[in-house]
PDB file of C-alpha atoms in Angstrom:
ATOM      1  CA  UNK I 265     158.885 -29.405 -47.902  1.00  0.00           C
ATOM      2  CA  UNK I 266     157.896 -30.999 -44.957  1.00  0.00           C
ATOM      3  CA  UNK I 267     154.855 -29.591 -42.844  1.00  0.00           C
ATOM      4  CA  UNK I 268     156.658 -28.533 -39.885  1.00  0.00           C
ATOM      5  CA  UNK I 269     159.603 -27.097 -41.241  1.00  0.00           C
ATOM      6  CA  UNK I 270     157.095 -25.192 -43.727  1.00  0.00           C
ATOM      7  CA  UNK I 271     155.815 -23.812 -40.221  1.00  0.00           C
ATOM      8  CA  UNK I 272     158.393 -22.903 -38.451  1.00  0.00           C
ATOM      9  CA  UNK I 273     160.216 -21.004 -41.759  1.00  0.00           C
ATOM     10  CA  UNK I 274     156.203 -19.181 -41.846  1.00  0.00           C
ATOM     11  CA  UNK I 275     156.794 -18.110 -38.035  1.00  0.00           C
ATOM     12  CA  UNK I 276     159.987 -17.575 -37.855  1.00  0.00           C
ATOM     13  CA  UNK I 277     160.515 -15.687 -40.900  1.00  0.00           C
ATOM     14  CA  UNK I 278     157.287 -15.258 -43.208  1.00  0.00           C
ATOM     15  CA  UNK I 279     155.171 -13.609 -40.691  1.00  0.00           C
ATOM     16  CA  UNK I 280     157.497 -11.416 -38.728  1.00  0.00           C
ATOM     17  CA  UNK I 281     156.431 -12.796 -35.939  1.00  0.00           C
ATOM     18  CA  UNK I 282     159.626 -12.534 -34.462  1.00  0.00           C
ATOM     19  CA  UNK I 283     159.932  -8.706 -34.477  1.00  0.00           C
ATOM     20  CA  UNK I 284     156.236  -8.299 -33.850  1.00  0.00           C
ATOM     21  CA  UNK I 285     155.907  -5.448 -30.676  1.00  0.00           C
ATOM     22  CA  UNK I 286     152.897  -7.310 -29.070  1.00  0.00           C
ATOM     23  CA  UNK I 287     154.425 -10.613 -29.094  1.00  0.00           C
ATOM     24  CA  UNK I 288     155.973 -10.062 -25.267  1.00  0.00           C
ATOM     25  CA  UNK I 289     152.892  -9.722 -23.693  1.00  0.00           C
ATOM     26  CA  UNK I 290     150.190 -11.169 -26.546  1.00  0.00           C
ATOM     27  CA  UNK I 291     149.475 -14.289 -24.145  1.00  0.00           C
ATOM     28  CA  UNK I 292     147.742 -12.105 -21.836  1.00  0.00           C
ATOM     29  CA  UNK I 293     146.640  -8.766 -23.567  1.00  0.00           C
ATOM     30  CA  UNK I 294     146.688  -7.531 -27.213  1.00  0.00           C
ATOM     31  CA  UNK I 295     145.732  -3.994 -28.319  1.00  0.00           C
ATOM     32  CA  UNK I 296     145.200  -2.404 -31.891  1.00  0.00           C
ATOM     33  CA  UNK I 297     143.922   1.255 -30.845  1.00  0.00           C
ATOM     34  CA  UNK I 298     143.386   2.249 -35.136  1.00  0.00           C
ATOM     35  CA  UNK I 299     140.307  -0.249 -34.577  1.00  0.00           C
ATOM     36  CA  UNK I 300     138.238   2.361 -32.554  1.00  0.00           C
ATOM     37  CA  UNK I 301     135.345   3.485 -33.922  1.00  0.00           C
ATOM     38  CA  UNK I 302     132.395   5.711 -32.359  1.00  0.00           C
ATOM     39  CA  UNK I 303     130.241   2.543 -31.398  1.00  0.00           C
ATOM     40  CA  UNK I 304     131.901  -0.486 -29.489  1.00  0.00           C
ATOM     41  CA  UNK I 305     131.163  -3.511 -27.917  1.00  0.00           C
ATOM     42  CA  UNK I 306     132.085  -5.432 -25.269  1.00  0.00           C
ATOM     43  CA  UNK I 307     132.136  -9.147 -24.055  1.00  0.00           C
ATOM     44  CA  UNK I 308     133.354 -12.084 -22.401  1.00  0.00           C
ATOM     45  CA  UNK I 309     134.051 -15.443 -24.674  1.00  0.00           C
ATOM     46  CA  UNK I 310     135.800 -18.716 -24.344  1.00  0.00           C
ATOM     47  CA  UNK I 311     138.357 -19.901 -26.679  1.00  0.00           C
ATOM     48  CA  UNK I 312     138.994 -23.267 -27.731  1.00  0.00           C
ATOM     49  CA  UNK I 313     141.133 -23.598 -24.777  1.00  0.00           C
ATOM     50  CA  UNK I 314     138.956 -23.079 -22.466  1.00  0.00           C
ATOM     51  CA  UNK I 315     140.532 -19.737 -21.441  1.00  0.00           C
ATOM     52  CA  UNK I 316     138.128 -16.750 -20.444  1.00  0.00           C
ATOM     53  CA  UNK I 317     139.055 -13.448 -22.465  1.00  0.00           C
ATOM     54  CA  UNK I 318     137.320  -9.811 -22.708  1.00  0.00           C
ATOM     55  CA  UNK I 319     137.207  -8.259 -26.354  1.00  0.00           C
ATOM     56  CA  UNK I 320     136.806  -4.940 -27.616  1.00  0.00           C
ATOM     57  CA  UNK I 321     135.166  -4.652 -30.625  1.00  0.00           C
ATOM     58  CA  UNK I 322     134.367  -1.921 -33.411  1.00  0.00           C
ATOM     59  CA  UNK I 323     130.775  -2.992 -34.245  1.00  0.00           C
ATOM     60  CA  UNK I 324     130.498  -0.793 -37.163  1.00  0.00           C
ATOM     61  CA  UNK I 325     133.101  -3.202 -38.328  1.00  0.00           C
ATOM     62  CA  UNK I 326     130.518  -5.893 -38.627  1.00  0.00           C
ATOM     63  CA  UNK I 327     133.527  -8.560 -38.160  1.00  0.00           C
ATOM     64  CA  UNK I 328     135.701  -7.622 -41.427  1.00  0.00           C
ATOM     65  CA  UNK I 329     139.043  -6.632 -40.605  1.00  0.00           C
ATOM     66  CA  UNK I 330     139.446  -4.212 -38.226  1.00  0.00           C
ATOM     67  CA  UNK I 331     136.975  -5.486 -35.848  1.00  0.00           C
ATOM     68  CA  UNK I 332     139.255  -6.076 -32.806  1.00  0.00           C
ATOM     69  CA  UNK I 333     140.374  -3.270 -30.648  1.00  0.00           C
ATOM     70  CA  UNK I 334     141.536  -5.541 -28.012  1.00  0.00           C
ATOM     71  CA  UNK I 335     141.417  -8.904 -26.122  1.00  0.00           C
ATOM     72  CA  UNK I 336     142.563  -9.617 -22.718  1.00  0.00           C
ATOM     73  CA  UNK I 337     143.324 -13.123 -20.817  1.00  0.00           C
ATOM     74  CA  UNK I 338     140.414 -12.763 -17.760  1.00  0.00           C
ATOM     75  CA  UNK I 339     137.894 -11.215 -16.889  1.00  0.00           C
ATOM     76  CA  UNK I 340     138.633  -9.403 -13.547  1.00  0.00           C
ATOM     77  CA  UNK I 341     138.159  -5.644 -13.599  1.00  0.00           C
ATOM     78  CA  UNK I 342     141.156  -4.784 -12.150  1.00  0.00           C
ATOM     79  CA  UNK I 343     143.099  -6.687 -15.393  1.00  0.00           C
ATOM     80  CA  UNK I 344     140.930  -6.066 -18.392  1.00  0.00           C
ATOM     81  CA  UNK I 345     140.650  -1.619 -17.169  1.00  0.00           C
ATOM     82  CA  UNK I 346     144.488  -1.723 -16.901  1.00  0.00           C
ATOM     83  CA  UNK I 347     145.133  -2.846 -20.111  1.00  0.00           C
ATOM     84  CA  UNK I 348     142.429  -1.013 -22.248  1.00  0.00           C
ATOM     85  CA  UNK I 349     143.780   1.931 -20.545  1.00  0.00           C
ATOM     86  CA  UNK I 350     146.562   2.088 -22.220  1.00  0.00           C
ATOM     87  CA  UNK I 351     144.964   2.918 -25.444  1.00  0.00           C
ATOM     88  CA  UNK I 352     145.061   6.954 -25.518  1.00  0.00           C
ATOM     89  CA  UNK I 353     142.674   8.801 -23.731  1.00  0.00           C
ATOM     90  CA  UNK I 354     141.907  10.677 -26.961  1.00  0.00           C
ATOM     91  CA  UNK I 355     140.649   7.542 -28.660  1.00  0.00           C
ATOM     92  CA  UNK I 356     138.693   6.101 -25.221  1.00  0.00           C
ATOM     93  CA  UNK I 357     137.017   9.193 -25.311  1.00  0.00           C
ATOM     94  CA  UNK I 358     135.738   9.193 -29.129  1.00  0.00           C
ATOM     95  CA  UNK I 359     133.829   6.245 -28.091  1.00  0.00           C
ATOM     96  CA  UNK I 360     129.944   7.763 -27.912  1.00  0.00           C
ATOM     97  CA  UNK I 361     128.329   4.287 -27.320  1.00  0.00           C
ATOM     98  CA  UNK I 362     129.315   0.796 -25.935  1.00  0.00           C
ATOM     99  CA  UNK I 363     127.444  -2.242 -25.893  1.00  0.00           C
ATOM    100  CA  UNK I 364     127.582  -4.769 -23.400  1.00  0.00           C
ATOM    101  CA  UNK I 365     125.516  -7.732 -21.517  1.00  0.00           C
ATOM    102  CA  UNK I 366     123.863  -7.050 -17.784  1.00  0.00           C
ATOM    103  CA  UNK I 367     127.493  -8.324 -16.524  1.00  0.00           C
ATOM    104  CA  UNK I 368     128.451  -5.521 -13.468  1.00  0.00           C
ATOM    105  CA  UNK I 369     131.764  -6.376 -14.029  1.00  0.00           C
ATOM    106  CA  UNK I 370     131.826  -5.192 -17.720  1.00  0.00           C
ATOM    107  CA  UNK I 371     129.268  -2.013 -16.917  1.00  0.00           C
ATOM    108  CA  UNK I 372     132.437  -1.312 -14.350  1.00  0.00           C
ATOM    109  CA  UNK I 373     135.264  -1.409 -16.989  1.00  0.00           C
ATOM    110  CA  UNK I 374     133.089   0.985 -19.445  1.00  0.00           C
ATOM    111  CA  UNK I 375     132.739   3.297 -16.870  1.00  0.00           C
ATOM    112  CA  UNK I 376     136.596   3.339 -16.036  1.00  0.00           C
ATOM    113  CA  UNK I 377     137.563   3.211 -19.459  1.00  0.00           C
ATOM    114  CA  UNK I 378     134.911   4.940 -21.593  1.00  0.00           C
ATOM    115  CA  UNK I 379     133.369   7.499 -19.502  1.00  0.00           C
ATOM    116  CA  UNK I 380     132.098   9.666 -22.125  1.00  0.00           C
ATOM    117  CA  UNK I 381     130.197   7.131 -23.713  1.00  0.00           C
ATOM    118  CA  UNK I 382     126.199   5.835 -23.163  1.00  0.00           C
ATOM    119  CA  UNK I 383     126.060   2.285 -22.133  1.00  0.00           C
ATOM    120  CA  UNK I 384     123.706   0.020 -24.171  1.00  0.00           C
ATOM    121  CA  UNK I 385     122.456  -3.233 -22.516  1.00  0.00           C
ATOM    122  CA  UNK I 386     122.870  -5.991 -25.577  1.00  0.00           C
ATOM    123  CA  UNK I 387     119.455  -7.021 -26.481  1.00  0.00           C
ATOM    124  CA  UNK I 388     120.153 -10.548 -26.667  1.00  0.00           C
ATOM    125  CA  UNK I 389     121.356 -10.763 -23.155  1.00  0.00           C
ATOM    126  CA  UNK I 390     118.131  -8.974 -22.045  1.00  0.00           C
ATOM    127  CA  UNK I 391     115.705 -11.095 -24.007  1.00  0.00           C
ATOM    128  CA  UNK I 392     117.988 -14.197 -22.936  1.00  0.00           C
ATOM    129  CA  UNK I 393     117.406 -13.585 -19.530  1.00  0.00           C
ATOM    130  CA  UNK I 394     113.500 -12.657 -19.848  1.00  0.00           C
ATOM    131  CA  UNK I 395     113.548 -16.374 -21.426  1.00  0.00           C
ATOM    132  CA  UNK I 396     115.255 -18.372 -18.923  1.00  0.00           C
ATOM    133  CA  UNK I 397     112.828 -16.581 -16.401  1.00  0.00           C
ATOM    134  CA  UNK I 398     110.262 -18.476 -18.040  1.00  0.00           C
ATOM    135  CA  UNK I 399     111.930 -21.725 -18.580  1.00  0.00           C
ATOM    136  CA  UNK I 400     112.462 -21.356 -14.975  1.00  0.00           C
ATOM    137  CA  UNK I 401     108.745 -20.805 -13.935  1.00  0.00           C
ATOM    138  CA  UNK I 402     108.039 -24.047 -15.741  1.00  0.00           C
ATOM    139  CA  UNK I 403     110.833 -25.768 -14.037  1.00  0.00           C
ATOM    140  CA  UNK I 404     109.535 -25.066 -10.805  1.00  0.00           C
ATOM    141  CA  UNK I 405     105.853 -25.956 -11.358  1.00  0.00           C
ATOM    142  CA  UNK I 406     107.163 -29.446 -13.128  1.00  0.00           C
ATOM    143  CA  UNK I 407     108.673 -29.926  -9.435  1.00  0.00           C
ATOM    144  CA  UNK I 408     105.748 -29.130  -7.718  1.00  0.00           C
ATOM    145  CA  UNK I 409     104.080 -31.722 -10.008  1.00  0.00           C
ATOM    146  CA  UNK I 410     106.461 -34.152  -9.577  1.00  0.00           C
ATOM    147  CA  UNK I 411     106.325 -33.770  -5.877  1.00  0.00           C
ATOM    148  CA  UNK I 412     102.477 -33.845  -6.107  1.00  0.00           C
ATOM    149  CA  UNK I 413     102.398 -36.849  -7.971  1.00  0.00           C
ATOM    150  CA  UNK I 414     105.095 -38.782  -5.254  1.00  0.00           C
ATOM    151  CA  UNK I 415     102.948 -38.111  -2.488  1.00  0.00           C
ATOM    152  CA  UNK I 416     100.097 -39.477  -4.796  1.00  0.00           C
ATOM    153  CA  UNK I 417     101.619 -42.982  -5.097  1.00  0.00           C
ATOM    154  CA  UNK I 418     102.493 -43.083  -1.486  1.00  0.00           C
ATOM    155  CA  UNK I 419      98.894 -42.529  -1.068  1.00  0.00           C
ATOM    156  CA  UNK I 420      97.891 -44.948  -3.158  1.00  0.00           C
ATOM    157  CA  UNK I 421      99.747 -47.613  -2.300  1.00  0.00           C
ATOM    158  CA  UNK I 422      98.908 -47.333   1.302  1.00  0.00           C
ATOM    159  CA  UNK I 423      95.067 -47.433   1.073  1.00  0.00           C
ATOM    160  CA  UNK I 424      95.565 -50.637  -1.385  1.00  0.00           C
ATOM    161  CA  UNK I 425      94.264 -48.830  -4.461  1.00  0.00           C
ATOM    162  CA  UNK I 426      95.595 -47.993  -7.754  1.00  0.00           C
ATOM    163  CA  UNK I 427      97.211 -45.026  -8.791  1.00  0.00           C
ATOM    164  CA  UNK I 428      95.552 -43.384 -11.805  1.00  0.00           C
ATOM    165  CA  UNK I 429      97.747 -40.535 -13.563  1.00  0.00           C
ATOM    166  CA  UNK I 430      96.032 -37.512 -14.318  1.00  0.00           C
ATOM    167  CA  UNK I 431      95.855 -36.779 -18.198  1.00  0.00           C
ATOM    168  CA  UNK I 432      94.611 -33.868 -20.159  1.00  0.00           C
ATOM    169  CA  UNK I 433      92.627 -33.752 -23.368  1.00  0.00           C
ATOM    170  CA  UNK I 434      95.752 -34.351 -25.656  1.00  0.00           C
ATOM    171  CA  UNK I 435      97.075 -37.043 -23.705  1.00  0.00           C
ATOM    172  CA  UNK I 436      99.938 -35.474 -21.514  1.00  0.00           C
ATOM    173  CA  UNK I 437     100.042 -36.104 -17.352  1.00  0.00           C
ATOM    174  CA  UNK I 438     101.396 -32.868 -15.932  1.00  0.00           C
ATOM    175  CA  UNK I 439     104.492 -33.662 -15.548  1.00  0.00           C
ATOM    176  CA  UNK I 440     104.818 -34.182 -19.439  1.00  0.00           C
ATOM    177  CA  UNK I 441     102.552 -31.300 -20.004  1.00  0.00           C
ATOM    178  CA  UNK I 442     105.428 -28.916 -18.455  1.00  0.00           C
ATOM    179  CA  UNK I 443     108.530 -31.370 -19.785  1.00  0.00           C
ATOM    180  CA  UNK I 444     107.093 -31.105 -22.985  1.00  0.00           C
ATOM    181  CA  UNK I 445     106.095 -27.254 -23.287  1.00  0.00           C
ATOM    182  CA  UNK I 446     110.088 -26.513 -23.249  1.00  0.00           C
ATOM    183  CA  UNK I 447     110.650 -25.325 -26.538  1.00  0.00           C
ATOM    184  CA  UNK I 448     107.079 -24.060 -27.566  1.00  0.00           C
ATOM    185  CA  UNK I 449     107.725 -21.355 -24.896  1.00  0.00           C
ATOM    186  CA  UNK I 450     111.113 -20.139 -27.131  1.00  0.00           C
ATOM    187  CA  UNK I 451     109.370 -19.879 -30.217  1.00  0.00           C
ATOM    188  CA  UNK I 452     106.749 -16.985 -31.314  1.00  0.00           C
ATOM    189  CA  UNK I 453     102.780 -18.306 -31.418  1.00  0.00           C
ATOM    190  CA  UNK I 454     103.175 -18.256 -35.012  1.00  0.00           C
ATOM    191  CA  UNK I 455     105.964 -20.845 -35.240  1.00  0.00           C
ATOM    192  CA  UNK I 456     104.007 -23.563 -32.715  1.00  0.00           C
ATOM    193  CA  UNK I 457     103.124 -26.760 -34.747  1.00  0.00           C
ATOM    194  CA  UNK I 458      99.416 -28.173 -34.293  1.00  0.00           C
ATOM    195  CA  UNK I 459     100.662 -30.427 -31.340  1.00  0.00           C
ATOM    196  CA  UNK I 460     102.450 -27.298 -29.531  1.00  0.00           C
ATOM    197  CA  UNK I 461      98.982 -25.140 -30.307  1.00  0.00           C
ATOM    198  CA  UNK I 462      96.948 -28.078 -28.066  1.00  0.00           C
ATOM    199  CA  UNK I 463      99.597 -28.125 -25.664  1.00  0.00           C
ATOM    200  CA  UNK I 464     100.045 -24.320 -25.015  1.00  0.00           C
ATOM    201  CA  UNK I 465      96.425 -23.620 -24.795  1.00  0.00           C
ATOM    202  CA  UNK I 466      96.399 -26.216 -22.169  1.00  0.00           C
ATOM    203  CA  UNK I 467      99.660 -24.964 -20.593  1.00  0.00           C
ATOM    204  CA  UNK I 468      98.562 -21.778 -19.818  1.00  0.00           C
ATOM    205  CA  UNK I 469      95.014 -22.627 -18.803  1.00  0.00           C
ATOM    206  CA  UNK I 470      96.354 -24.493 -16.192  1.00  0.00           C
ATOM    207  CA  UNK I 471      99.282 -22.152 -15.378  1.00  0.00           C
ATOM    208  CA  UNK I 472      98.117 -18.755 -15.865  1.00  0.00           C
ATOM    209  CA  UNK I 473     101.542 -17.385 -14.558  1.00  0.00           C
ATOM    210  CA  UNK I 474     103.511 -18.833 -17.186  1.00  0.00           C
ATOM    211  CA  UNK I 475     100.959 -17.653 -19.828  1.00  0.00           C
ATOM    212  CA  UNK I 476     101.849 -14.158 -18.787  1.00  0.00           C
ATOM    213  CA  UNK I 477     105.351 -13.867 -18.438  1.00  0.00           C
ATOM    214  CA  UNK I 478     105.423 -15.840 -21.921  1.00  0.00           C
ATOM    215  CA  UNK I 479     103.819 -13.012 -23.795  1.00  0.00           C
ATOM    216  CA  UNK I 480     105.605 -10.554 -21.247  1.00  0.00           C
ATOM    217  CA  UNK I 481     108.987 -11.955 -22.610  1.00  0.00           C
ATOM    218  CA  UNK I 482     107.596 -11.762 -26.401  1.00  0.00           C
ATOM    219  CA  UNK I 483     106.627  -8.378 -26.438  1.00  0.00           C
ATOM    220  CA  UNK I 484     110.454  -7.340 -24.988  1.00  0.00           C
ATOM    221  CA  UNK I 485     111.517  -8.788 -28.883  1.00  0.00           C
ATOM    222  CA  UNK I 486     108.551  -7.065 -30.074  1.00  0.00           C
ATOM    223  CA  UNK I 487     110.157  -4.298 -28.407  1.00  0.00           C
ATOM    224  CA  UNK I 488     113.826  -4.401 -29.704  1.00  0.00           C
ATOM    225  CA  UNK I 489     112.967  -5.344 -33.155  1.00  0.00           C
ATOM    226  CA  UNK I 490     111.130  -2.049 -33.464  1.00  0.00           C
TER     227      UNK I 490
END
């Protein structure tokens, strides 16, 4: 049997796909209200299409069948409230707890649609975000270095004299000091190689402010993990 005609008999006849009661409207919004459970989470993803979608999840599920309670095209509050609201209002309200990133939008749609339940920021979005704050203090001193370092050669070259790159005890300018530190500052003090050891200690001897929110942002997954 050929592949495509193996297909369409599996759509058209095989999977009932035909006479399935979500298939008008399964483009834009699916619901399976016998999926909700006491604990819930919810989250923006991208499928392979590129298309935005919310989903609904039952955590206690753990991703087995029976995980989805339901996924809507979008994002918009407006949309994603309107369709979760038409699970029953018994159900919404068995919910006790739902899980969800720092996202106002999605704190909005719990509130409309679960408002007997506790919201729970997702820990991963809150340690994600303590990261990046980080990654971002290095980013701007690795500017301000780079900047430094222009008006250093400008100097230089107008007095006629060399310029002379500053370099620390294992061998990195600034610049590559903070280009370099990128991923030690992801990883525990445990998990830094020799090399990453050297540079750190460096690192935050010469950037004191990094050195703190770096153990600021470890103790928050200290914190969770508890």
């Amino acid at each position: 049997m050929e592949a495509k005609l193996l297909e369409s008999q599996y759509k058209n006849h095989l999977s009932h796909f035909r006479n399935w009661e979500q298939r008008a409207h399964a483009e834009e919004w699916m619901l399976f209200e016998k999926n909700i459970g006491p604990y819930v989470g919810l989250d923006e993803t991208a499928l392979a299409s590129g298309e935005l979608y919310t989903i609904l999840i039952n955590k206690e599920a753990k991703g087995r069948k029976g995980t989805i309670i339901a996924m809507i095209k979008g994002t918009s509050v407006e949309k994603v409230s309107q369709a979760i609201l038409k699970l029953s209002r018994r159900r919404r309200f068995q919910v006790r707890e739902i899980t969800l990133d720092m996202a106002p939008n999605m704190a909005r749609i719990a509130r409309l649609c679960f408002p007997a339940a506790k919201l729970v920021i997702d820990r991963f979005h809150v340690q994600k975000l303590a990261f990046e704050a980080v990654q971002e203090m290095r980013i701007k001193a690795r500017w301000e270095a780079l900047d430094k370092e222009m008006v250093e050669i400008t100097y230089a070259k107008a007095s006629g004299q060399p310029f002379v790159t500053e370099t620390f005890e294992n061998g990195d300018s600034r610049k590559q000091l903070l280009a370099r530190s990128r991923y030690l500052l992801f990883k525990k003090t445990e998990l830094w190689s020799e090399s990453q050891r050297k540079r750190a200690k460096i690192l935050f001897r010469e950037y004191p402010d990094i050195k703190k929110a770096y153990y600021l942002s470890m103790r928050l997954g200290v914190i969770y993990h508890q």
